[in-house]
């Protein structure tokens, strides 16, 4: 699939957190794509939160997005992190050519998105509109159940997919955008729940190797060492609240 246009990709995502924007950002970085991170530009440069809000308000004539991340590629405006990653994978040659692999990639990416949602809900189990501090007791229960059964189930599943793929990557021998997302979700969980993750990680040896291999990819390594990579913090999806982790 050839690139849609010769224009730069525009990524619209909240400027202060890696959040769900990190999934498409990693694909753009690994591909060495020409892109602009609009949310991180100043207002004077046409960026910032104002530019994101304008997109959500329908400033663009294209399909109306519900929430960031949002990608613009010429006339195409696309929301939903999994859809964006898949689109970029196709455009930038980061997914194998055959139909079966492409559907497999999308299936894994959507499962990553499910895990991201459940991780988010450990600190916001009642309402997105409330602060964590207003739902702390419920968060403790939710996080405990997440660490007890959901995180092991998701990561055990990804480990099995990797084992059955029979190669270094989630789809086997071919590296794809999905590997970047699996890498990032592992990074996020290790940040948010260091004790629980460390206690669990001997059960996912292949995933840990994949995580290491992704960091060794030259463009990813360059990106991780740059200021373009935002650190995790307590405003995003992956938050480190020691009281929610295992002791
Ligand atoms: N399923 C969507 C979720 C998008 C989403 O929840 N975006 C967050 C930021 S990470 C947001 O700004 N949501 C605003 C809202 O839901 O009202 C995706 O994976 O992109």
XYZ file of N, CA and C and ligand atoms in Angstrom:
761
model
N 0.863 -1.203 0.000
C 0.000 0.000 0.000
C 0.891 1.243 0.000
N 0.750 2.060 -1.000
C 1.603 3.250 -1.087
C 1.119 4.329 -0.128
N 2.028 5.220 0.218
C 1.640 6.288 1.126
C 0.560 7.139 0.486
N -0.387 7.561 1.324
C -1.563 8.281 0.858
C -1.205 9.580 0.130
N -0.261 10.309 0.715
C 0.111 11.605 0.132
C 1.591 11.841 0.385
N 2.090 12.937 -0.169
C 3.490 13.311 0.100
C 3.599 14.234 1.306
N 2.470 14.536 1.917
C 2.517 15.475 3.040
C 3.034 14.787 4.295
N 3.388 15.617 5.267
C 3.825 15.080 6.559
C 2.653 14.470 7.298
N 2.925 13.424 8.024
C 1.912 12.923 8.949
C 1.784 13.925 10.089
N 0.573 14.116 10.546
C 0.350 14.939 11.745
C -0.248 14.053 12.818
N 0.399 14.045 13.990
C -0.123 13.296 15.134
C -0.669 14.306 16.135
N -1.899 14.069 16.568
C -2.524 14.953 17.567
C -2.705 14.147 18.846
N -1.992 14.567 19.883
C -2.148 13.885 21.173
C -1.762 14.837 22.300
N -2.369 14.635 23.455
C -2.117 15.481 24.624
C -0.613 15.614 24.862
N -0.135 16.831 25.093
C 1.313 17.059 25.052
C 2.137 16.572 26.247
N 1.534 16.295 27.376
C 2.342 16.056 28.581
C 2.431 14.591 29.015
N 1.770 13.709 28.307
C 1.801 12.290 28.694
C 2.095 11.417 27.463
N 2.772 10.272 27.696
C 2.915 9.352 26.549
C 1.552 8.788 26.131
N 0.800 8.324 27.145
C -0.588 7.895 26.920
C -0.756 6.969 25.721
N -1.919 7.036 25.121
C -2.173 6.197 23.939
C -1.490 6.755 22.702
N -1.036 7.995 22.780
C -0.321 8.583 21.642
C 0.999 7.884 21.370
N 1.516 7.226 22.415
C 2.826 6.598 22.263
C 2.804 5.433 21.276
N 1.648 4.813 21.113
C 1.598 3.658 20.200
C 1.847 4.100 18.749
N 1.092 5.050 18.218
C 1.438 5.527 16.868
C 2.783 6.244 16.804
N 3.147 6.940 17.882
C 4.427 7.672 17.846
C 5.590 6.695 17.628
N 5.536 5.551 18.310
C 6.614 4.565 18.145
C 6.675 4.039 16.711
N 5.526 3.879 16.077
C 5.519 3.396 14.693
C 6.164 4.444 13.777
N 5.777 5.700 13.973
C 6.347 6.777 13.159
C 7.864 6.867 13.362
N 8.294 6.722 14.607
C 9.725 6.819 14.906
C 10.493 5.644 14.314
N 9.989 4.452 14.487
C 10.692 3.263 13.962
C 10.827 3.345 12.437
N 9.807 3.900 11.789
C 9.835 3.996 10.323
C 10.682 5.178 9.841
N 11.104 6.044 10.757
C 11.817 7.250 10.318
C 10.906 8.149 9.503
N 9.617 8.139 9.828
C 8.633 8.891 9.026
C 8.742 10.393 9.280
N 8.325 11.134 8.286
C 8.255 12.584 8.420
C 6.938 12.910 9.115
N 7.011 13.328 10.370
C 5.765 13.618 11.089
C 5.942 14.799 12.024
N 4.832 15.391 12.361
C 4.861 16.475 13.337
C 3.918 16.116 14.475
N 4.432 16.310 15.693
C 3.665 15.999 16.897
C 2.944 17.300 17.284
N 1.769 17.488 16.716
C 1.115 18.798 16.763
C 0.843 19.265 18.197
N 0.435 18.326 19.049
C 0.126 18.708 20.428
C 1.318 19.287 21.161
N 2.511 18.941 20.726
C 3.712 19.407 21.428
C 4.288 20.684 20.820
N 3.675 21.162 19.752
C 4.065 22.466 19.222
C 3.441 23.550 20.104
N 4.005 24.746 20.033
C 3.404 25.848 20.799
C 2.124 26.310 20.094
N 1.358 27.057 20.833
C 0.127 27.622 20.262
C 0.446 28.511 19.054
N 1.545 29.271 19.190
C 1.943 30.171 18.095
C 2.291 29.404 16.826
N 2.745 28.175 17.036
C 3.098 27.348 15.865
C 1.887 26.584 15.334
N 0.735 26.832 15.936
C -0.484 26.141 15.497
C -0.710 24.830 16.212
N -0.029 24.659 17.344
C -0.147 23.383 18.044
C -0.790 23.510 19.405
N -0.366 22.620 20.310
C -0.873 22.638 21.673
C -2.262 22.014 21.789
N -2.772 22.104 22.995
C -4.092 21.529 23.291
C -5.165 22.156 22.396
N -4.980 23.434 22.082
C -5.974 24.136 21.245
C -6.148 23.439 19.894
N -5.039 23.000 19.333
C -5.111 22.348 18.017
C -5.852 21.011 18.119
N -5.654 20.329 19.258
C -6.340 19.039 19.442
C -7.841 19.273 19.611
N -8.151 20.246 20.444
C -9.571 20.555 20.690
C -10.258 20.976 19.384
N -9.542 21.715 18.578
C -10.124 22.133 17.287
C -10.441 20.911 16.425
N -9.562 19.931 16.440
C -9.834 18.696 15.677
C -11.085 18.005 16.218
N -11.178 17.967 17.556
C -12.332 17.297 18.169
C -13.622 18.071 17.924
N -13.472 19.368 17.717
C -14.648 20.203 17.433
C -15.027 20.181 15.959
N -14.255 19.424 15.178
C -14.617 19.304 13.769
C -14.012 20.373 12.885
N -12.836 20.897 13.293
C -12.173 21.920 12.483
C -11.829 21.365 11.104
N -11.615 20.064 11.064
C -11.275 19.427 9.802
C -12.565 18.922 9.151
N -12.610 18.937 7.834
C -13.819 18.486 7.134
C -13.971 16.970 7.157
N -12.880 16.283 7.493
C -12.893 14.822 7.378
C -13.713 14.199 8.498
N -13.718 12.880 8.518
C -14.425 12.094 9.541
C -14.119 12.625 10.941
N -15.157 12.844 11.731
C -14.979 13.446 13.057
C -14.389 12.429 14.036
N -13.258 12.761 14.681
C -12.684 11.827 15.662
C -13.359 11.986 17.008
N -13.389 10.917 17.808
C -13.991 10.988 19.139
C -12.986 11.444 20.190
N -11.772 10.904 20.108
C -10.765 11.221 21.128
C -9.372 11.028 20.547
N -8.375 11.729 21.108
C -7.001 11.488 20.673
C -6.498 10.129 21.160
N -5.539 9.512 20.517
C -4.737 10.057 19.414
C -5.517 10.133 18.097
N -5.084 11.124 17.300
C -5.662 11.337 15.973
C -4.489 11.491 15.003
N -4.626 10.877 13.854
C -3.604 11.025 12.814
C -4.215 11.738 11.631
N -3.464 12.680 11.082
C -3.893 13.231 9.791
C -2.841 12.891 8.751
N -3.284 12.338 7.651
C -2.411 12.065 6.510
C -3.123 12.634 5.297
N -2.757 13.845 4.940
C -3.468 14.507 3.838
C -4.927 14.690 4.204
N -5.808 14.122 3.383
C -7.242 14.313 3.639
C -7.801 13.309 4.638
N -6.995 12.334 4.986
C -7.471 11.299 5.920
C -7.253 11.748 7.364
N -8.308 11.676 8.143
C -8.217 11.923 9.591
C -8.698 10.649 10.269
N -7.849 10.100 11.142
C -8.143 8.789 11.714
C -7.878 8.800 13.210
N -8.865 8.350 13.984
C -8.690 8.185 15.432
C -8.676 6.691 15.754
N -8.519 6.389 17.039
C -8.393 5.028 17.586
C -6.959 4.537 17.393
N -6.273 4.380 18.514
C -4.846 4.035 18.455
C -4.577 2.773 17.622
N -5.422 1.756 17.761
C -5.170 0.511 17.010
C -5.343 0.739 15.505
N -6.373 1.501 15.140
C -6.605 1.776 13.711
C -5.441 2.595 13.146
N -4.970 3.551 13.927
C -3.859 4.398 13.449
C -2.596 3.552 13.261
N -2.296 2.719 14.258
C -1.086 1.884 14.150
C -1.181 0.962 12.943
N -2.356 0.405 12.727
C -2.509 -0.509 11.598
C -2.341 0.248 10.283
N -2.964 1.396 10.202
C -2.838 2.227 8.996
C -1.366 2.564 8.741
N -0.688 3.016 9.796
C 0.730 3.377 9.632
C 1.567 2.147 9.277
N 1.229 1.018 9.876
C 1.946 -0.218 9.540
C 1.856 -0.519 8.057
N 0.663 -0.346 7.498
C 0.463 -0.588 6.066
C 1.213 0.451 5.228
N 1.092 1.706 5.637
C 1.711 2.792 4.857
C 3.226 2.739 4.882
N 3.763 2.316 6.025
C 5.208 2.456 6.240
C 5.951 1.120 6.180
N 5.257 0.087 5.741
C 5.925 -1.213 5.570
C 6.268 -1.887 6.886
N 5.457 -1.655 7.906
C 5.738 -2.280 9.202
C 4.705 -3.344 9.550
N 4.230 -4.022 8.531
C 3.370 -5.188 8.726
C 3.560 -6.064 7.480
N 3.596 -7.389 7.656
C 3.823 -8.233 6.477
C 2.724 -8.044 5.420
N 3.035 -8.484 4.210
C 2.131 -8.234 3.080
C 0.920 -9.163 3.052
N 1.053 -10.362 3.616
C -0.045 -11.315 3.430
C -1.220 -11.000 4.352
N -2.380 -11.336 3.827
C -3.653 -11.015 4.483
C -3.750 -11.613 5.894
N -3.326 -12.862 6.029
C -3.444 -13.537 7.333
C -2.634 -12.795 8.389
N -1.403 -12.419 8.043
C -0.564 -11.688 9.008
C -1.174 -10.339 9.340
N -1.781 -9.721 8.359
C -2.342 -8.384 8.608
C -3.512 -8.447 9.590
N -4.346 -9.450 9.414
C -5.456 -9.591 10.368
C -4.935 -10.007 11.739
N -3.900 -10.866 11.731
C -3.320 -11.285 13.018
C -2.748 -10.062 13.745
N -2.109 -9.187 12.991
C -1.527 -7.975 13.593
C -2.625 -7.126 14.233
N -3.706 -6.940 13.490
C -4.785 -6.104 14.019
C -5.417 -6.740 15.259
N -5.561 -8.038 15.222
C -6.127 -8.736 16.387
C -5.256 -8.513 17.632
N -3.954 -8.651 17.463
C -3.058 -8.454 18.619
C -3.113 -6.993 19.076
N -3.122 -6.081 18.107
C -3.127 -4.653 18.468
C -4.398 -4.286 19.243
N -5.520 -4.834 18.832
C -6.774 -4.548 19.552
C -6.748 -5.155 20.949
N -6.052 -6.285 21.090
C -5.931 -6.894 22.419
C -5.013 -6.040 23.299
N -3.986 -5.466 22.706
C -3.150 -4.511 23.458
C -4.022 -3.343 23.938
N -4.877 -2.854 23.053
C -5.750 -1.732 23.428
C -6.682 -2.119 24.576
N -7.157 -3.354 24.576
C -8.002 -3.820 25.694
C -7.201 -3.806 26.999
N -5.959 -4.291 26.926
C -5.111 -4.295 28.127
C -4.845 -2.864 28.610
N -4.647 -1.968 27.672
C -4.425 -0.563 28.043
C -5.659 -0.014 28.767
N -6.843 -0.318 28.254
C -8.081 0.157 28.907
C -8.174 -0.383 30.337
N -7.887 -1.669 30.483
C -8.009 -2.257 31.831
C -6.947 -1.698 32.777
N -5.769 -1.389 32.237
C -4.731 -0.767 33.076
C -5.202 0.615 33.528
N -5.757 1.364 32.601
C -6.291 2.685 32.940
C -7.333 2.590 34.057
N -8.162 1.549 33.978
C -9.262 1.432 34.942
C -8.784 1.072 36.348
N -7.498 0.682 36.489
C -7.019 0.407 37.855
C -6.973 1.690 38.688
N -6.757 2.827 38.028
C -6.762 4.084 38.800
C -8.009 4.935 38.541
N -8.838 4.497 37.603
C -10.110 5.189 37.339
C -11.235 4.177 37.170
N -11.533 3.381 38.217
C -12.537 2.328 38.049
C -13.970 2.835 38.016
N -14.203 4.030 38.562
C -15.588 4.518 38.675
C -15.925 5.520 37.576
N -15.083 6.550 37.447
C -15.397 7.588 36.454
C -14.131 8.282 35.982
N -14.051 8.486 34.676
C -12.932 9.227 34.083
C -12.966 10.673 34.565
N -14.161 11.157 34.859
C -14.319 12.568 35.237
C -13.894 12.847 36.686
N -13.684 11.795 37.491
C -13.251 11.983 38.886
C -11.738 11.854 38.981
N -11.177 12.502 40.026
C -9.755 12.301 40.302
C -9.541 10.908 40.898
N -8.310 10.426 40.752
C -7.935 9.150 41.394
C -8.258 9.201 42.890
N -7.920 10.315 43.523
C -8.110 10.440 44.974
C -9.584 10.291 45.371
N -10.480 10.535 44.441
C -11.918 10.398 44.736
C -12.437 8.979 44.506
N -11.571 8.098 44.049
C -12.010 6.719 43.808
C -10.901 5.743 44.231
N -10.217 6.152 45.288
C -9.027 5.405 45.699
C -9.372 4.022 46.273
N -10.437 3.951 47.057
C -10.785 2.655 47.657
C -11.164 1.656 46.560
N -11.947 2.125 45.587
C -12.351 1.247 44.490
C -11.138 0.878 43.624
N -10.217 1.838 43.498
C -9.006 1.572 42.716
C -8.203 0.437 43.336
N -8.126 0.437 44.660
C -7.358 -0.616 45.342
C -7.939 -1.986 45.004
N -9.265 -2.082 45.013
C -9.907 -3.372 44.690
C -9.670 -3.744 43.226
N -9.841 -2.747 42.388
C -9.691 -3.003 40.947
C -8.254 -3.404 40.595
N -7.298 -2.688 41.177
C -5.892 -2.987 40.881
C -5.527 -4.374 41.394
N -6.053 -4.722 42.543
C -5.747 -6.033 43.104
C -6.247 -7.146 42.160
N -7.462 -6.987 41.666
C -8.009 -7.983 40.736
C -7.235 -7.977 39.413
N -6.841 -6.799 38.982
C -6.067 -6.686 37.735
C -4.755 -7.453 37.860
N -4.066 -7.234 38.976
C -2.757 -7.874 39.149
C -2.900 -9.379 39.403
N -4.008 -9.739 40.028
C -4.234 -11.151 40.348
C -4.576 -11.973 39.099
N -5.459 -11.428 38.282
C -5.928 -12.268 37.175
C -5.813 -11.658 35.780
N -6.054 -10.365 35.653
C -6.107 -9.822 34.286
C -4.723 -9.611 33.664
N -3.824 -8.974 34.389
C -2.481 -8.795 33.819
C -1.849 -10.149 33.483
N -1.901 -11.146 34.405
C -1.339 -12.460 34.040
C -2.019 -13.075 32.817
N -3.336 -12.891 32.706
C -4.024 -13.505 31.569
C -3.595 -12.854 30.250
N -3.579 -11.517 30.217
C -3.160 -10.828 28.987
C -1.706 -11.161 28.642
N -0.813 -11.024 29.620
C 0.608 -11.223 29.308
C 0.895 -12.695 29.000
N 0.194 -13.594 29.690
C 0.349 -15.019 29.379
C -0.099 -15.297 27.946
N -1.154 -14.640 27.542
C -1.639 -14.792 26.162
C -0.595 -14.281 25.157
N -0.051 -13.095 25.417
C 0.953 -12.554 24.480
C 2.199 -13.456 24.437
N 2.566 -13.994 25.591
C 3.721 -14.901 25.633
C 3.465 -16.134 24.754
N 2.250 -16.653 24.849
C 1.896 -17.843 24.065
C 1.854 -17.534 22.570
N 1.319 -16.366 22.234
C 1.292 -15.957 20.818
C 2.720 -15.897 20.276
N 3.602 -15.315 21.075
C 5.003 -15.182 20.656
C 5.650 -16.560 20.511
N 5.389 -17.434 21.464
C 5.963 -18.782 21.399
C 5.468 -19.510 20.149
N 4.160 -19.421 19.919
C 3.590 -20.141 18.776
C 3.996 -19.524 17.444
N 4.323 -18.216 17.454
C 4.756 -17.570 16.213
C 6.099 -18.161 15.769
N 6.873 -18.658 16.736
C 8.086 -19.408 16.401
C 9.262 -18.564 15.934
N 9.218 -17.268 16.139
C 10.339 -16.405 15.732
C 10.632 -15.384 16.807
N 11.343 -14.349 16.419
C 11.735 -13.326 17.390
C 10.604 -12.342 17.686
N 9.596 -12.314 16.835
C 8.579 -11.257 16.912
C 7.171 -11.832 17.029
N 6.223 -10.972 17.336
C 4.848 -11.438 17.578
C 4.254 -12.151 16.365
N 4.694 -11.770 15.176
C 4.171 -12.429 13.974
C 5.165 -13.444 13.421
N 6.156 -13.809 14.192
C 7.129 -14.805 13.735
C 8.452 -14.151 13.380
N 8.895 -14.355 12.135
C 10.194 -13.796 11.749
C 10.108 -12.331 11.338
N 8.893 -11.881 10.987
C 8.762 -10.513 10.485
C 8.477 -9.535 11.626
N 9.327 -8.539 11.745
C 9.063 -7.455 12.700
C 7.854 -6.660 12.210
N 7.016 -6.191 13.141
C 5.856 -5.385 12.740
C 5.549 -4.331 13.804
N 4.613 -3.465 13.477
C 4.219 -2.402 14.412
C 3.719 -2.960 15.734
N 3.186 -4.174 15.692
C 2.648 -4.810 16.897
C 3.743 -5.000 17.957
N 4.953 -5.302 17.505
C 6.056 -5.504 18.451
C 6.343 -4.223 19.233
N 6.181 -3.094 18.574
C 6.405 -1.808 19.253
C 5.355 -1.589 20.336
N 4.120 -1.978 20.041
C 3.046 -1.779 21.019
C 3.189 -2.742 22.193
N 3.563 -3.969 21.902
C 3.779 -4.932 22.996
C 4.935 -4.439 23.868
N 5.985 -3.953 23.231
C 7.109 -3.359 23.976
C 6.604 -2.251 24.908
N 5.792 -1.362 24.365
C 5.380 -0.211 25.168
C 4.460 -0.608 26.328
N 3.616 -1.566 26.097
C 2.720 -1.976 27.178
C 3.531 -2.666 28.292
N 4.582 -3.384 27.912
C 5.452 -3.994 28.932
C 6.189 -2.906 29.710
N 6.683 -1.910 29.006
C 7.349 -0.787 29.673
C 6.393 -0.115 30.663
N 5.181 0.089 30.212
C 4.195 0.788 31.043
C 3.830 -0.006 32.284
N 3.616 -1.295 32.122
C 3.243 -2.125 33.280
C 4.406 -2.234 34.259
N 5.628 -2.331 33.725
C 6.807 -2.401 34.604
C 6.965 -1.086 35.374
N 6.589 0.020 34.739
C 6.641 1.310 35.436
C 5.548 1.399 36.498
N 4.350 1.040 36.124
C 3.209 1.259 37.024
C 3.217 0.298 38.209
N 3.573 -0.936 37.946
C 3.491 -1.977 38.994
C 4.838 -2.699 39.111
N 5.890 -1.993 39.564
C 7.224 -2.616 39.538
C 7.299 -3.913 40.338
N 6.636 -3.970 41.484
C 6.727 -5.193 42.303
C 5.974 -6.346 41.654
N 4.750 -6.072 41.251
C 3.946 -7.139 40.641
C 4.587 -7.619 39.345
N 5.132 -6.696 38.581
C 5.744 -7.070 37.302
C 6.987 -7.918 37.543
N 7.798 -7.507 38.500
C 9.030 -8.257 38.789
C 8.703 -9.662 39.296
N 7.616 -9.775 40.049
C 7.248 -11.091 40.575
C 6.724 -12.003 39.475
N 6.239 -11.404 38.415
C 5.581 -12.163 37.347
C 6.523 -12.458 36.181
N 7.594 -11.684 36.059
C 8.273 -11.647 34.764
C 8.984 -12.949 34.375
N 9.239 -13.852 35.362
C 9.853 -15.122 34.935
C 8.866 -15.973 34.140
N 7.587 -15.616 34.180
C 6.599 -16.381 33.407
C 6.477 -15.883 31.964
N 7.174 -14.806 31.653
C 7.091 -14.261 30.288
C 8.493 -14.023 29.703
N 9.329 -15.060 29.681
C 10.720 -14.849 29.235
C 10.819 -14.368 27.785
N 9.950 -14.885 26.934
C 10.045 -14.485 25.520
C 9.655 -13.016 25.341
N 8.637 -12.595 26.065
C 8.231 -11.190 25.958
C 9.347 -10.265 26.462
N 10.029 -10.683 27.513
C 11.118 -9.841 28.025
C 12.250 -9.739 27.003
N 12.493 -10.839 26.304
C 13.524 -10.778 25.249
C 13.080 -9.847 24.125
N 11.819 -9.944 23.773
C 11.288 -9.054 22.721
C 11.428 -7.582 23.153
N 11.105 -7.330 24.412
C 11.224 -5.954 24.927
C 12.661 -5.449 24.749
N 13.625 -6.298 25.082
C 15.029 -5.922 24.925
C 15.402 -5.713 23.469
N 14.918 -6.611 22.621
C 15.261 -6.501 21.186
C 14.719 -5.212 20.586
N 13.525 -4.802 21.012
C 12.953 -3.557 20.469
C 13.840 -2.364 20.848
N 14.334 -2.349 22.080
C 15.160 -1.194 22.501
C 16.474 -1.135 21.731
N 16.875 -2.268 21.143
C 18.143 -2.283 20.390
C 17.971 -1.837 18.943
N 16.743 -1.665 18.502
C 16.557 -1.213 17.121
C 17.061 0.240 17.033
N 17.930 0.529 16.084
C 18.612 1.826 16.092
C 17.679 3.037 16.190
N 16.614 3.036 15.411
C 15.740 4.227 15.467
C 15.001 4.308 16.791
N 14.575 3.165 17.315
C 13.894 3.168 18.617
C 14.871 3.641 19.688
N 16.106 3.122 19.643
C 17.104 3.520 20.641
C 17.321 5.034 20.584
N 17.442 5.570 19.376
C 17.630 7.017 19.226
C 16.453 7.797 19.782
N 15.273 7.292 19.498
C 14.058 7.952 19.995
C 13.983 7.907 21.522
N 14.253 6.733 22.101
C 14.143 6.596 23.567
C 15.122 7.521 24.282
N 16.242 7.801 23.635
C 17.251 8.675 24.256
C 16.960 10.156 24.002
N 15.931 10.443 23.208
C 15.657 11.832 22.817
C 14.608 12.478 23.728
N 14.466 13.785 23.585
C 13.435 14.485 24.362
C 12.049 14.290 23.747
N 11.993 13.677 22.585
C 10.672 13.387 22.002
C 9.943 12.329 22.821
N 10.699 11.484 23.490
C 10.113 10.434 24.337
C 9.740 11.057 25.685
N 8.443 11.078 25.955
C 7.970 11.628 27.233
C 8.059 10.545 28.307
N 8.521 10.919 29.497
C 8.560 9.907 30.569
C 7.153 9.576 31.057
N 6.983 8.381 31.588
C 5.717 8.055 32.238
C 5.531 9.003 33.419
N 4.285 9.274 33.745
C 4.021 10.129 34.907
C 2.609 9.826 35.430
N 2.260 10.496 36.509
C 0.999 10.147 37.186
C -0.223 10.911 36.632
N -0.148 11.244 35.345
C -1.309 11.845 34.673
C -1.771 10.990 33.500
N -1.005 9.955 33.208
C -1.296 9.186 31.998
C -2.023 7.886 32.285
N -1.797 6.918 31.415
C -2.436 5.596 31.554
C -1.682 4.781 32.599
N -0.354 4.759 32.451
C 0.486 3.928 33.320
C 0.984 4.803 34.462
N 0.354 4.701 35.603
C 0.689 5.549 36.757
C 1.297 4.708 37.860
N 2.294 5.244 38.503
C 2.908 4.510 39.611
C 2.340 5.018 40.929
N 1.369 4.300 41.430
C 0.838 4.562 42.761
C 1.222 3.351 43.615
N 2.239 3.495 44.477
C 2.734 2.324 45.220
C 1.627 1.570 45.951
N 0.608 2.289 46.396
C -0.470 1.621 47.149
C -1.292 0.682 46.257
N -1.183 0.818 44.934
C -1.922 -0.089 44.045
C -1.064 -1.294 43.620
N 0.220 -1.209 43.875
C 1.125 -2.300 43.474
C 1.144 -3.368 44.581
N 1.728 -4.507 44.276
C 1.988 -5.520 45.309
C 3.015 -4.955 46.285
N 2.992 -5.397 47.554
C 3.985 -4.873 48.505
C 5.404 -5.297 48.113
N -10.028 3.475 22.214
C -9.424 4.762 22.015
C -9.454 5.520 23.331
C -9.115 6.975 23.150
C -9.039 7.680 24.484
O -9.641 7.261 25.487
N -8.291 8.790 24.506
C -8.099 9.524 25.743
C -6.667 9.957 25.886
S -5.627 8.530 26.008
C -8.977 10.755 25.744
O -8.534 11.866 25.578
N -10.273 10.516 25.977
C -11.237 11.555 26.073
C -12.614 10.958 26.267
O -12.763 9.727 26.224
O -13.523 11.746 26.480
C -7.985 4.599 21.483
O -7.393 3.523 21.703
O -7.471 5.511 20.834
